[in-house]
Amino acid sequence: MVTIVTIIRRSVGALLLAISTCVAAAPPAPAFISSTAPLTSHEINVSRVYLALSGRAPELSGLDFWAANTPERASIEEIYNTIEPFVAAVSMAPANEPNFSFVKYLYAYLLGKSYEDDPAGIQYWACLLADDGSQQIDGTFFCAQGYGGLSRGGVVSNFLAAAGAAAAADPNSHRTFVNRMLAIEYAGRIQKARGRGFSVPDGATLVRRIMSSDESFSQAMQSLDRLTRDRRLASPARRFDGELTAASLYSEARPAALDARVKIHKHLVWYNSNRDMLLAQAFLPPDFVSGSNFQAVISVHGGGWRNGLVEHMEGFNTALALQGFVVLSPMYRLTSWGHTGVYPSPTQQADIADFAALVKADPSVFKVSADRVRLFGHSAGGHLVALLGTTSNYGCVASVAAPLDLLNDFNSGPANTSLDYYVAPTARASVSPSSQSATASSTNFLVHFGSADRLVPPSQAATFQAAFGSSRVQTMAHNESHMFSAQAAKAVASATATFFQGSSCL
């Protein structure tokens, strides 16, 4: 498959020619934008770097601050190099991520693509950052000789140029990119014109709900108009956006990269109880059209409560959908969205509970049974679903590599930094699944853990099982590190399906 990787391999002259001649026709500006003043080229560049570094349209205060604190003629790379240290200092992805993960965030933020959509492309861009031509990027890929040497700012600059030039090579990604670039520009223009900004969750969802279709762009622009008029009127509490039906859900879904029998809807929009606009993805099983009364699995991504992407769950989610589940993977408010702790616990678990309640309230949209909505999560997402399962009745909950005991063996290094943003040390017991009352719920659990996990000690599975009893907690060891391999994801899905379909869950 030809992707934007082919574009960057051209000579610089050819690349510049491509940028000027291969750009898809942009959707027309909405009427409410037409009368606003354009952003300067510097403000546009700041907005693009802001999106690459944070995954959202810049709030008015952020746009104004960085436009004023970077040179007017600064390049994309120079703007990135100025902003990046501030982002890394507060442990925000992708600035604090390894090269391979850094590029996966760029793909999600700028193109709406997961690793599974373009593994070779992500490998290529990660190799441009490698210092050593033989550097291993992940468990599969190695960088060829002659790669490497670019700074992250340089990669962002080249990536933006390549995505803008990829109309012929990768039209869907290119159109998504064009739509998102227009959206962040229009967001800046209308915020300046109306003197009204939007929240961090709104800014993230505003951009990431946009894909290649004109409809997704139009819907995002309608939200932008409402958000910058009166946010409370724009954002109804706890509901899905638009007139969502099972038929429209399926018609807007696209074949999954890992198995075309599964269909993915990548830009569902929902609102939590706080009226924040958030994203979700739906993975539909092969027999979705003919079937009914499916079990639903709400699949929650990890990232230390501070970072992470719904795209990171695609391997697990596709495998679960192939087992016959409707899998729904929601975004939730991250602690990094508040920088200094505006969104600490219990925000994260409250969002997942809101989403579960929303699915149960209108199960016909997803063709699921309201009384068979299960929870599944990886890492911090596994912690959140386990915590919910220990405090409320969710029937059955499965977790992978989840920190289940926040009081012991989980108190050093990066994990501790993320934990401090999530909850104060004195309050950890209140959100530690192993510390909850065994009589508060009747939920049953399946705990997958990696025997080689260096981030979450494998002993945590036994601690949790001891707290709730072997009759309620099954554990399963895998010869994996914290980030489970694609093959392990299939094994997890198979065992989880058996668990969810077993007598203890029915």
Short mmCIF file of C-alpha atoms in Angstrom, two decimals:
data_model
loop_
_atom_site.label_atom_id
_atom_site.label_comp_id
_atom_site.label_asym_id
_atom_site.label_seq_id
_atom_site.Cartn_x
_atom_site.Cartn_y
_atom_site.Cartn_z
CA MET A 1 0.00 0.00 0.00
CA VAL A 2 1.35 3.42 -0.95
CA THR A 3 1.32 5.88 1.92
CA ILE A 4 2.77 9.24 2.85
CA VAL A 5 6.11 7.47 3.38
CA THR A 6 6.63 7.54 -0.39
CA ILE A 7 6.25 11.31 -0.45
CA ILE A 8 9.06 12.13 1.94
CA ARG A 9 11.47 9.94 -0.03
CA ARG A 10 11.30 12.33 -2.95
CA SER A 11 13.82 15.08 -3.43
CA VAL A 12 13.08 18.36 -1.66
CA GLY A 13 12.27 20.02 -4.96
CA ALA A 14 9.78 17.34 -5.91
CA LEU A 15 8.23 17.51 -2.47
CA LEU A 16 7.67 21.25 -2.71
CA LEU A 17 6.16 20.81 -6.16
CA ALA A 18 3.85 18.13 -4.79
CA ILE A 19 2.71 20.40 -2.00
CA SER A 20 1.70 23.08 -4.47
CA THR A 21 -0.01 20.82 -6.99
CA CYS A 22 -1.48 17.78 -5.19
CA VAL A 23 -3.59 19.28 -2.44
CA ALA A 24 -7.20 18.11 -2.36
CA ALA A 25 -9.93 20.69 -2.73
CA ALA A 26 -10.70 22.05 0.72
CA PRO A 27 -14.28 22.13 1.99
CA PRO A 28 -15.76 25.63 1.87
CA ALA A 29 -15.52 27.78 4.98
CA PRO A 30 -18.72 27.73 7.07
CA ALA A 31 -20.73 30.94 7.03
CA PHE A 32 -19.82 31.80 10.62
CA ILE A 33 -16.11 31.70 9.69
CA SER A 34 -16.32 33.78 6.50
CA SER A 35 -16.49 37.12 8.31
CA THR A 36 -13.60 36.40 10.70
CA ALA A 37 -10.06 37.64 10.23
CA PRO A 38 -7.56 35.06 8.96
CA LEU A 39 -4.81 33.84 11.25
CA THR A 40 -1.29 34.91 10.43
CA SER A 41 1.00 32.29 8.91
CA HIS A 42 2.85 32.24 12.24
CA GLU A 43 -0.37 31.55 14.16
CA ILE A 44 -1.21 28.75 11.73
CA ASN A 45 2.21 27.17 12.29
CA VAL A 46 1.81 27.47 16.06
CA SER A 47 -1.61 25.79 15.78
CA ARG A 48 -0.14 22.90 13.78
CA VAL A 49 2.66 22.29 16.26
CA TYR A 50 0.11 22.54 19.09
CA LEU A 51 -1.94 19.79 17.46
CA ALA A 52 1.12 17.59 16.90
CA LEU A 53 2.18 17.97 20.54
CA SER A 54 -1.17 17.85 22.31
CA GLY A 55 -3.69 16.28 19.95
CA ARG A 56 -6.10 19.19 20.07
CA ALA A 57 -7.01 22.54 18.58
CA PRO A 58 -5.31 25.24 20.66
CA GLU A 59 -7.43 27.03 23.19
CA LEU A 60 -7.42 30.81 22.67
CA SER A 61 -5.09 31.41 25.62
CA GLY A 62 -2.61 28.80 24.39
CA LEU A 63 -2.61 30.09 20.83
CA ASP A 64 -2.04 33.67 21.94
CA PHE A 65 0.68 32.70 24.43
CA TRP A 66 2.79 30.65 22.04
CA ALA A 67 2.30 33.01 19.11
CA ALA A 68 3.66 35.80 21.34
CA ASN A 69 6.52 33.71 22.72
CA THR A 70 7.96 32.33 19.50
CA PRO A 71 9.62 34.45 16.79
CA GLU A 72 7.27 35.66 14.06
CA ARG A 73 9.40 34.06 11.34
CA ALA A 74 10.13 30.86 13.25
CA SER A 75 9.94 27.62 11.30
CA ILE A 76 7.80 24.66 12.31
CA GLU A 77 10.91 22.98 13.72
CA GLU A 78 11.87 26.07 15.73
CA ILE A 79 8.35 26.44 17.13
CA TYR A 80 8.34 22.78 18.09
CA ASN A 81 11.73 23.05 19.79
CA THR A 82 10.44 26.00 21.84
CA ILE A 83 7.19 24.39 23.00
CA GLU A 84 8.33 20.79 23.46
CA PRO A 85 10.36 21.25 26.69
CA PHE A 86 7.36 22.76 28.45
CA VAL A 87 5.17 19.84 27.39
CA ALA A 88 7.77 17.24 28.38
CA ALA A 89 8.26 18.90 31.77
CA VAL A 90 4.70 18.01 32.77
CA SER A 91 4.95 14.42 31.49
CA MET A 92 2.66 14.88 28.50
CA ALA A 93 2.73 12.57 25.51
CA PRO A 94 4.06 12.47 22.94
CA ALA A 95 6.94 14.69 24.11
CA ASN A 96 7.86 12.26 26.89
CA GLU A 97 7.46 9.10 24.77
CA PRO A 98 10.11 6.94 23.02
CA ASN A 99 10.55 7.56 19.30
CA PHE A 100 8.28 4.75 18.14
CA SER A 101 5.41 5.85 20.39
CA PHE A 102 6.04 9.49 19.47
CA VAL A 103 5.32 8.71 15.82
CA LYS A 104 2.20 6.70 16.69
CA TYR A 105 0.81 9.81 18.38
CA LEU A 106 1.56 11.90 15.27
CA TYR A 107 -0.34 9.43 13.11
CA ALA A 108 -3.36 9.53 15.41
CA TYR A 109 -3.38 13.29 15.91
CA LEU A 110 -2.70 14.38 12.33
CA LEU A 111 -4.09 11.54 10.20
CA GLY A 112 -6.54 9.67 12.43
CA LYS A 113 -4.59 6.46 11.87
CA SER A 114 -3.46 3.71 14.20
CA TYR A 115 -0.30 1.63 14.12
CA GLU A 116 -2.33 -1.19 12.59
CA ASP A 117 -3.33 1.08 9.69
CA ASP A 118 0.26 1.71 8.57
CA PRO A 119 2.98 -0.16 10.50
CA ALA A 120 5.57 0.36 7.77
CA GLY A 121 4.93 4.09 7.70
CA ILE A 122 5.26 4.43 11.45
CA GLN A 123 8.46 2.39 11.33
CA TYR A 124 9.85 4.67 8.63
CA TRP A 125 9.23 7.90 10.53
CA ALA A 126 10.51 6.42 13.79
CA CYS A 127 13.70 5.39 11.99
CA LEU A 128 14.26 8.99 10.92
CA LEU A 129 14.69 9.74 14.62
CA ALA A 130 17.03 6.83 15.34
CA ASP A 131 20.59 7.69 16.30
CA ASP A 132 21.91 4.29 15.28
CA GLY A 133 21.11 2.65 11.95
CA SER A 134 20.74 -0.71 13.67
CA GLN A 135 18.44 0.54 16.44
CA GLN A 136 15.49 -1.70 17.23
CA ILE A 137 12.24 0.28 17.10
CA ASP A 138 9.96 -2.34 18.64
CA GLY A 139 9.85 -6.09 18.91
CA THR A 140 9.65 -6.50 15.13
CA PHE A 141 11.35 -3.67 13.27
CA PHE A 142 14.94 -2.60 12.85
CA CYS A 143 16.07 0.61 11.19
CA ALA A 144 18.05 0.24 7.99
CA GLN A 145 21.42 1.91 7.56
CA GLY A 146 21.24 5.50 6.37
CA TYR A 147 18.24 6.47 8.47
CA GLY A 148 18.20 8.65 11.52
CA GLY A 149 19.60 11.96 12.55
CA LEU A 150 16.50 14.16 12.43
CA SER A 151 15.30 16.00 15.51
CA ARG A 152 11.71 15.55 16.58
CA GLY A 153 10.99 19.07 15.42
CA GLY A 154 12.48 18.14 12.06
CA VAL A 155 10.31 15.04 11.81
CA VAL A 156 7.18 17.04 12.67
CA SER A 157 8.08 19.60 10.01
CA ASN A 158 8.70 16.93 7.36
CA PHE A 159 5.63 14.96 8.42
CA LEU A 160 3.36 17.98 8.01
CA ALA A 161 4.83 18.63 4.57
CA ALA A 162 4.47 15.01 3.49
CA ALA A 163 0.89 14.71 4.72
CA GLY A 164 0.02 17.87 2.84
CA ALA A 165 1.49 16.41 -0.34
CA ALA A 166 -0.01 12.93 -0.26
CA ALA A 167 -3.20 13.48 -2.26
CA ALA A 168 -2.38 10.94 -4.95
CA ALA A 169 -0.50 8.44 -2.78
CA ASP A 170 -2.89 8.26 0.18
CA PRO A 171 -6.05 10.28 -0.55
CA ASN A 172 -8.00 9.40 2.59
CA SER A 173 -5.16 10.31 4.94
CA HIS A 174 -4.49 13.44 2.96
CA ARG A 175 -8.11 14.54 3.11
CA THR A 176 -8.26 13.86 6.85
CA PHE A 177 -5.12 15.95 7.26
CA VAL A 178 -6.48 18.82 5.17
CA ASN A 179 -9.76 18.79 7.09
CA ARG A 180 -7.98 18.83 10.44
CA MET A 181 -5.63 21.64 9.43
CA LEU A 182 -8.62 23.73 8.37
CA ALA A 183 -10.41 22.92 11.62
CA ILE A 184 -7.59 24.18 13.85
CA GLU A 185 -7.30 27.34 11.76
CA TYR A 186 -11.04 28.00 11.94
CA ALA A 187 -11.01 27.25 15.68
CA GLY A 188 -8.40 29.96 16.18
CA ARG A 189 -10.26 32.45 14.01
CA ILE A 190 -13.64 32.06 15.70
CA GLN A 191 -12.19 32.10 19.21
CA LYS A 192 -10.44 35.38 18.44
CA ALA A 193 -13.52 36.87 16.79
CA ARG A 194 -15.90 35.94 19.61
CA GLY A 195 -13.44 36.25 22.48
CA ARG A 196 -14.61 32.88 23.77
CA GLY A 197 -12.58 29.69 24.04
CA PHE A 198 -13.42 26.05 24.66
CA SER A 199 -12.29 23.38 27.11
CA VAL A 200 -9.36 21.03 26.59
CA PRO A 201 -11.59 17.94 26.08
CA ASP A 202 -13.69 19.89 23.58
CA GLY A 203 -10.58 21.00 21.68
CA ALA A 204 -9.26 17.44 21.49
CA THR A 205 -12.53 15.94 20.29
CA LEU A 206 -13.24 18.80 17.89
CA VAL A 207 -10.21 17.80 15.81
CA ARG A 208 -10.07 14.08 16.33
CA ARG A 209 -13.71 13.53 15.34
CA ILE A 210 -12.75 14.75 11.85
CA MET A 211 -11.86 12.13 9.24
CA SER A 212 -11.79 12.26 5.44
CA SER A 213 -15.53 12.71 4.92
CA ASP A 214 -17.20 16.07 4.34
CA GLU A 215 -19.87 15.04 6.84
CA SER A 216 -17.38 14.61 9.70
CA PHE A 217 -15.92 18.04 8.94
CA SER A 218 -19.35 19.67 8.75
CA GLN A 219 -20.44 18.14 12.06
CA ALA A 220 -17.25 19.35 13.74
CA MET A 221 -17.81 22.87 12.43
CA GLN A 222 -21.35 22.86 13.81
CA SER A 223 -19.92 21.92 17.20
CA LEU A 224 -17.28 24.66 16.93
CA ASP A 225 -19.98 27.25 16.26
CA ARG A 226 -22.01 26.13 19.26
CA LEU A 227 -19.03 25.78 21.59
CA THR A 228 -17.91 29.35 20.99
CA ARG A 229 -21.42 30.70 21.54
CA ASP A 230 -22.64 28.97 24.70
CA ARG A 231 -20.90 25.78 25.76
CA ARG A 232 -23.67 24.58 28.05
CA LEU A 233 -26.21 24.83 25.27
CA ALA A 234 -23.79 23.23 22.84
CA SER A 235 -22.99 20.22 24.98
CA PRO A 236 -25.91 18.19 26.33
CA ALA A 237 -25.12 16.01 29.32
CA ARG A 238 -24.53 12.29 28.77
CA ARG A 239 -25.66 11.54 25.27
CA PHE A 240 -24.31 10.72 21.82
CA ASP A 241 -23.96 13.43 19.20
CA GLY A 242 -26.30 13.47 16.23
CA GLU A 243 -29.01 11.05 15.15
CA LEU A 244 -27.11 7.83 15.73
CA THR A 245 -28.75 4.54 14.70
CA ALA A 246 -27.48 1.02 14.17
CA ALA A 247 -27.79 1.54 10.41
CA SER A 248 -25.84 4.81 10.39
CA LEU A 249 -23.23 3.33 12.72
CA TYR A 250 -22.57 0.50 10.28
CA SER A 251 -22.72 2.63 7.13
CA GLU A 252 -20.07 5.01 8.49
CA ALA A 253 -17.77 2.20 9.67
CA ARG A 254 -14.78 1.04 7.63
CA PRO A 255 -12.96 -2.32 7.43
CA ALA A 256 -10.41 -2.89 10.18
CA ALA A 257 -6.79 -3.04 9.06
CA LEU A 258 -6.16 -6.30 10.91
CA ASP A 259 -9.25 -8.10 9.61
CA ALA A 260 -11.69 -6.59 7.11
CA ARG A 261 -14.55 -8.64 8.53
CA VAL A 262 -14.56 -6.26 11.50
CA LYS A 263 -15.80 -2.72 10.85
CA ILE A 264 -14.55 0.31 12.79
CA HIS A 265 -16.41 3.57 13.34
CA LYS A 266 -13.62 5.94 14.37
CA HIS A 267 -15.43 9.17 15.12
CA LEU A 268 -18.35 8.62 17.48
CA VAL A 269 -18.90 11.67 19.67
CA TRP A 270 -20.44 11.55 23.13
CA TYR A 271 -20.89 13.88 26.11
CA ASN A 272 -20.20 13.06 29.74
CA SER A 273 -22.07 14.39 32.79
CA ASN A 274 -19.79 17.43 32.81
CA ARG A 275 -20.92 18.22 29.24
CA ASP A 276 -17.43 17.60 27.86
CA MET A 277 -17.33 16.46 24.25
CA LEU A 278 -15.39 13.19 23.93
CA LEU A 279 -14.56 10.66 21.22
CA ALA A 280 -15.24 6.94 21.02
CA GLN A 281 -14.62 4.17 18.52
CA ALA A 282 -16.90 1.23 17.76
CA PHE A 283 -15.68 -2.17 16.53
CA LEU A 284 -18.50 -4.14 14.93
CA PRO A 285 -18.37 -7.96 14.65
CA PRO A 286 -18.67 -9.71 11.27
CA ASP A 287 -22.35 -10.59 11.81
CA PHE A 288 -23.40 -7.15 13.07
CA VAL A 289 -25.96 -6.59 10.29
CA SER A 290 -27.75 -9.91 10.72
CA GLY A 291 -27.25 -10.33 14.47
CA SER A 292 -28.81 -8.79 17.57
CA ASN A 293 -28.53 -8.77 21.35
CA PHE A 294 -24.75 -8.76 21.28
CA GLN A 295 -22.68 -8.51 24.40
CA ALA A 296 -20.99 -5.11 24.57
CA VAL A 297 -17.41 -4.68 25.71
CA ILE A 298 -16.33 -1.22 26.82
CA SER A 299 -12.59 -1.22 26.16
CA VAL A 300 -10.50 1.38 28.01
CA HIS A 301 -7.01 2.46 26.94
CA GLY A 302 -4.05 2.94 29.25
CA GLY A 303 -1.39 5.62 29.43
CA GLY A 304 -0.90 6.21 33.14
CA TRP A 305 -4.21 8.10 33.46
CA ARG A 306 -2.26 11.01 31.94
CA ASN A 307 -1.79 10.04 28.30
CA GLY A 308 -2.82 7.34 25.86
CA LEU A 309 -5.02 6.93 22.79
CA VAL A 310 -8.09 4.93 21.87
CA GLU A 311 -6.05 3.91 18.82
CA HIS A 312 -3.70 1.96 21.11
CA MET A 313 -6.49 -0.57 21.76
CA GLU A 314 -7.09 -1.52 18.13
CA GLY A 315 -5.34 -4.90 18.37
CA PHE A 316 -7.32 -5.97 21.43
CA ASN A 317 -10.55 -4.47 20.10
CA THR A 318 -10.37 -6.13 16.69
CA ALA A 319 -9.63 -9.49 18.29
CA LEU A 320 -12.58 -9.11 20.68
CA ALA A 321 -14.91 -8.10 17.83
CA LEU A 322 -13.88 -11.26 15.97
CA GLN A 323 -15.06 -13.17 19.05
CA GLY A 324 -18.56 -11.75 18.46
CA PHE A 325 -18.64 -8.70 20.73
CA VAL A 326 -19.58 -5.12 19.92
CA VAL A 327 -16.55 -3.29 21.29
CA LEU A 328 -16.80 0.37 22.27
CA SER A 329 -13.63 2.26 23.13
CA PRO A 330 -14.14 5.73 24.68
CA MET A 331 -11.77 8.58 25.31
CA TYR A 332 -11.84 9.94 28.84
CA ARG A 333 -10.48 13.08 30.45
CA LEU A 334 -6.74 12.70 31.04
CA THR A 335 -4.83 14.25 33.90
CA SER A 336 -2.55 15.94 31.35
CA TRP A 337 -5.48 17.92 29.99
CA GLY A 338 -5.40 19.91 33.20
CA HIS A 339 -1.59 20.31 33.23
CA THR A 340 -1.41 20.85 37.00
CA GLY A 341 -4.26 18.63 38.08
CA VAL A 342 -7.56 20.07 36.89
CA TYR A 343 -8.65 16.53 35.97
CA PRO A 344 -7.41 14.18 38.72
CA SER A 345 -9.32 11.23 40.14
CA PRO A 346 -12.27 10.55 40.17
CA THR A 347 -12.63 12.19 36.74
CA GLN A 348 -11.32 9.22 34.77
CA GLN A 349 -13.49 6.52 36.34
CA ALA A 350 -16.49 8.87 36.29
CA ASP A 351 -16.15 9.22 32.51
CA ILE A 352 -16.03 5.46 31.99
CA ALA A 353 -19.07 5.02 34.24
CA ASP A 354 -20.87 7.73 32.27
CA PHE A 355 -20.09 5.99 28.99
CA ALA A 356 -21.28 2.62 30.29
CA ALA A 357 -24.52 4.20 31.50
CA LEU A 358 -24.98 5.86 28.12
CA VAL A 359 -24.63 2.55 26.27
CA LYS A 360 -27.05 0.84 28.65
CA ALA A 361 -29.58 3.66 28.24
CA ASP A 362 -29.80 3.22 24.46
CA PRO A 363 -28.60 -0.29 23.61
CA SER A 364 -30.49 -0.50 20.32
CA VAL A 365 -27.99 1.86 18.67
CA PHE A 366 -25.31 -0.80 19.07
CA LYS A 367 -27.64 -3.83 18.90
CA VAL A 368 -26.49 -4.91 22.37
CA SER A 369 -28.21 -6.15 25.51
CA ALA A 370 -28.30 -3.54 28.26
CA ASP A 371 -27.75 -6.20 30.92
CA ARG A 372 -24.65 -7.59 29.19
CA VAL A 373 -22.29 -4.62 29.05
CA ARG A 374 -18.81 -5.78 30.10
CA LEU A 375 -15.67 -3.81 30.94
CA PHE A 376 -12.15 -4.42 29.60
CA GLY A 377 -9.00 -2.35 29.88
CA HIS A 378 -5.23 -2.30 29.52
CA SER A 379 -2.78 -0.82 32.04
CA ALA A 380 -4.34 2.31 33.60
CA GLY A 381 -7.49 1.48 31.66
CA GLY A 382 -7.45 -1.93 33.32
CA HIS A 383 -7.14 -0.23 36.69
CA LEU A 384 -10.16 1.98 35.95
CA VAL A 385 -12.42 -0.89 34.93
CA ALA A 386 -11.28 -3.00 37.89
CA LEU A 387 -11.96 -0.10 40.25
CA LEU A 388 -15.45 0.33 38.82
CA GLY A 389 -16.05 -3.40 39.12
CA THR A 390 -15.07 -3.45 42.79
CA THR A 391 -17.36 -0.56 43.68
CA SER A 392 -20.41 -1.28 41.46
CA ASN A 393 -21.97 -4.33 39.86
CA TYR A 394 -20.72 -4.70 36.29
CA GLY A 395 -21.19 -8.46 36.00
CA CYS A 396 -17.76 -9.26 34.61
CA VAL A 397 -14.59 -7.22 34.13
CA ALA A 398 -11.32 -8.20 32.41
CA SER A 399 -8.04 -6.34 32.74
CA VAL A 400 -4.61 -6.59 31.12
CA ALA A 401 -1.37 -5.48 32.82
CA ALA A 402 -3.39 -3.39 35.25
CA PRO A 403 -2.07 -1.78 38.45
CA LEU A 404 -4.46 -3.29 40.97
CA ASP A 405 -2.61 -2.46 44.18
CA LEU A 406 -1.62 1.21 44.29
CA LEU A 407 -0.16 0.94 47.79
CA ASN A 408 2.59 -1.64 47.23
CA ASP A 409 5.16 -2.51 44.56
CA PHE A 410 4.06 0.41 42.44
CA ASN A 411 5.91 3.33 43.91
CA SER A 412 8.93 4.23 41.82
CA GLY A 413 9.89 5.50 38.37
CA PRO A 414 7.50 6.70 35.63
CA ALA A 415 4.55 4.84 37.12
CA ASN A 416 4.82 6.80 40.33
CA THR A 417 4.98 10.12 38.44
CA SER A 418 1.78 9.30 36.58
CA LEU A 419 0.14 8.10 39.77
CA ASP A 420 0.94 11.37 41.55
CA TYR A 421 -0.89 13.31 38.84
CA TYR A 422 -3.87 10.99 39.20
CA VAL A 423 -4.28 10.83 42.97
CA ALA A 424 -2.59 12.23 46.08
CA PRO A 425 -0.41 9.74 48.00
CA THR A 426 -2.69 10.01 51.02
CA ALA A 427 -5.74 9.05 48.95
CA ARG A 428 -4.36 6.07 47.01
CA ALA A 429 -6.22 3.50 49.07
CA SER A 430 -9.53 5.02 47.97
CA VAL A 431 -8.81 4.19 44.31
CA SER A 432 -6.75 1.02 44.74
CA PRO A 433 -8.87 -1.94 43.55
CA SER A 434 -7.22 -4.35 45.99
CA SER A 435 -8.18 -2.07 48.89
CA GLN A 436 -11.91 -1.99 48.15
CA SER A 437 -14.49 -3.89 50.15
CA ALA A 438 -15.14 -7.38 48.83
CA THR A 439 -18.83 -6.96 49.66
CA ALA A 440 -19.38 -3.70 47.77
CA SER A 441 -20.19 -5.52 44.52
CA SER A 442 -20.65 -8.98 43.08
CA THR A 443 -18.55 -8.39 39.94
CA ASN A 444 -16.33 -11.25 38.74
CA PHE A 445 -12.86 -10.58 37.33
CA LEU A 446 -10.34 -11.99 34.86
CA VAL A 447 -6.85 -10.58 35.37
CA HIS A 448 -4.32 -10.98 32.54
CA PHE A 449 -0.75 -10.16 33.48
CA GLY A 450 2.66 -10.30 31.84
CA SER A 451 5.24 -12.42 33.61
CA ALA A 452 7.96 -10.11 32.23
CA ASP A 453 6.15 -6.84 33.05
CA ARG A 454 8.63 -4.37 34.57
CA LEU A 455 6.11 -1.58 35.05
CA VAL A 456 3.29 -3.37 36.86
CA PRO A 457 4.65 -6.23 39.01
CA PRO A 458 3.05 -9.59 38.17
CA SER A 459 2.50 -10.10 41.90
CA GLN A 460 -0.34 -7.58 41.76
CA ALA A 461 -2.61 -10.20 40.18
CA ALA A 462 -2.15 -12.49 43.18
CA THR A 463 -2.69 -9.60 45.61
CA PHE A 464 -6.00 -8.76 43.95
CA GLN A 465 -7.08 -12.38 43.88
CA ALA A 466 -6.29 -12.73 47.58
CA ALA A 467 -8.39 -9.65 48.37
CA PHE A 468 -11.50 -10.84 46.51
CA GLY A 469 -11.11 -14.61 46.49
CA SER A 470 -10.37 -17.15 43.80
CA SER A 471 -14.09 -17.76 43.28
CA ARG A 472 -14.44 -14.22 41.92
CA VAL A 473 -10.99 -13.54 40.47
CA GLN A 474 -9.33 -15.64 37.77
CA THR A 475 -5.75 -14.83 36.82
CA MET A 476 -3.91 -15.69 33.63
CA ALA A 477 -0.17 -15.32 33.06
CA HIS A 478 1.31 -14.47 29.66
CA ASN A 479 4.97 -14.47 28.69
CA GLU A 480 4.78 -10.76 27.87
CA SER A 481 6.07 -7.40 29.00
CA HIS A 482 3.73 -4.52 29.82
CA MET A 483 2.81 -3.89 26.18
CA PHE A 484 1.32 -7.15 24.97
CA SER A 485 2.24 -8.36 21.46
CA ALA A 486 -0.28 -8.75 18.65
CA GLN A 487 -0.24 -12.53 19.10
CA ALA A 488 -0.82 -12.15 22.84
CA ALA A 489 -3.75 -9.80 22.14
CA LYS A 490 -5.46 -12.65 20.28
CA ALA A 491 -4.87 -15.02 23.20
CA VAL A 492 -6.23 -12.41 25.61
CA ALA A 493 -9.32 -11.92 23.45
CA SER A 494 -9.97 -15.65 23.23
CA ALA A 495 -9.68 -16.18 26.99
CA THR A 496 -11.71 -13.05 27.71
CA ALA A 497 -14.46 -14.22 25.35
CA THR A 498 -14.64 -17.54 27.18
CA PHE A 499 -14.85 -15.66 30.48
CA PHE A 500 -17.52 -13.20 29.34
CA GLN A 501 -19.59 -15.99 27.79
CA GLY A 502 -19.26 -18.26 30.82
CA SER A 503 -21.91 -19.02 33.40
CA SER A 504 -20.49 -16.54 35.94
CA CYS A 505 -21.18 -13.69 33.50
CA LEU A 506 -24.60 -14.66 32.20
#
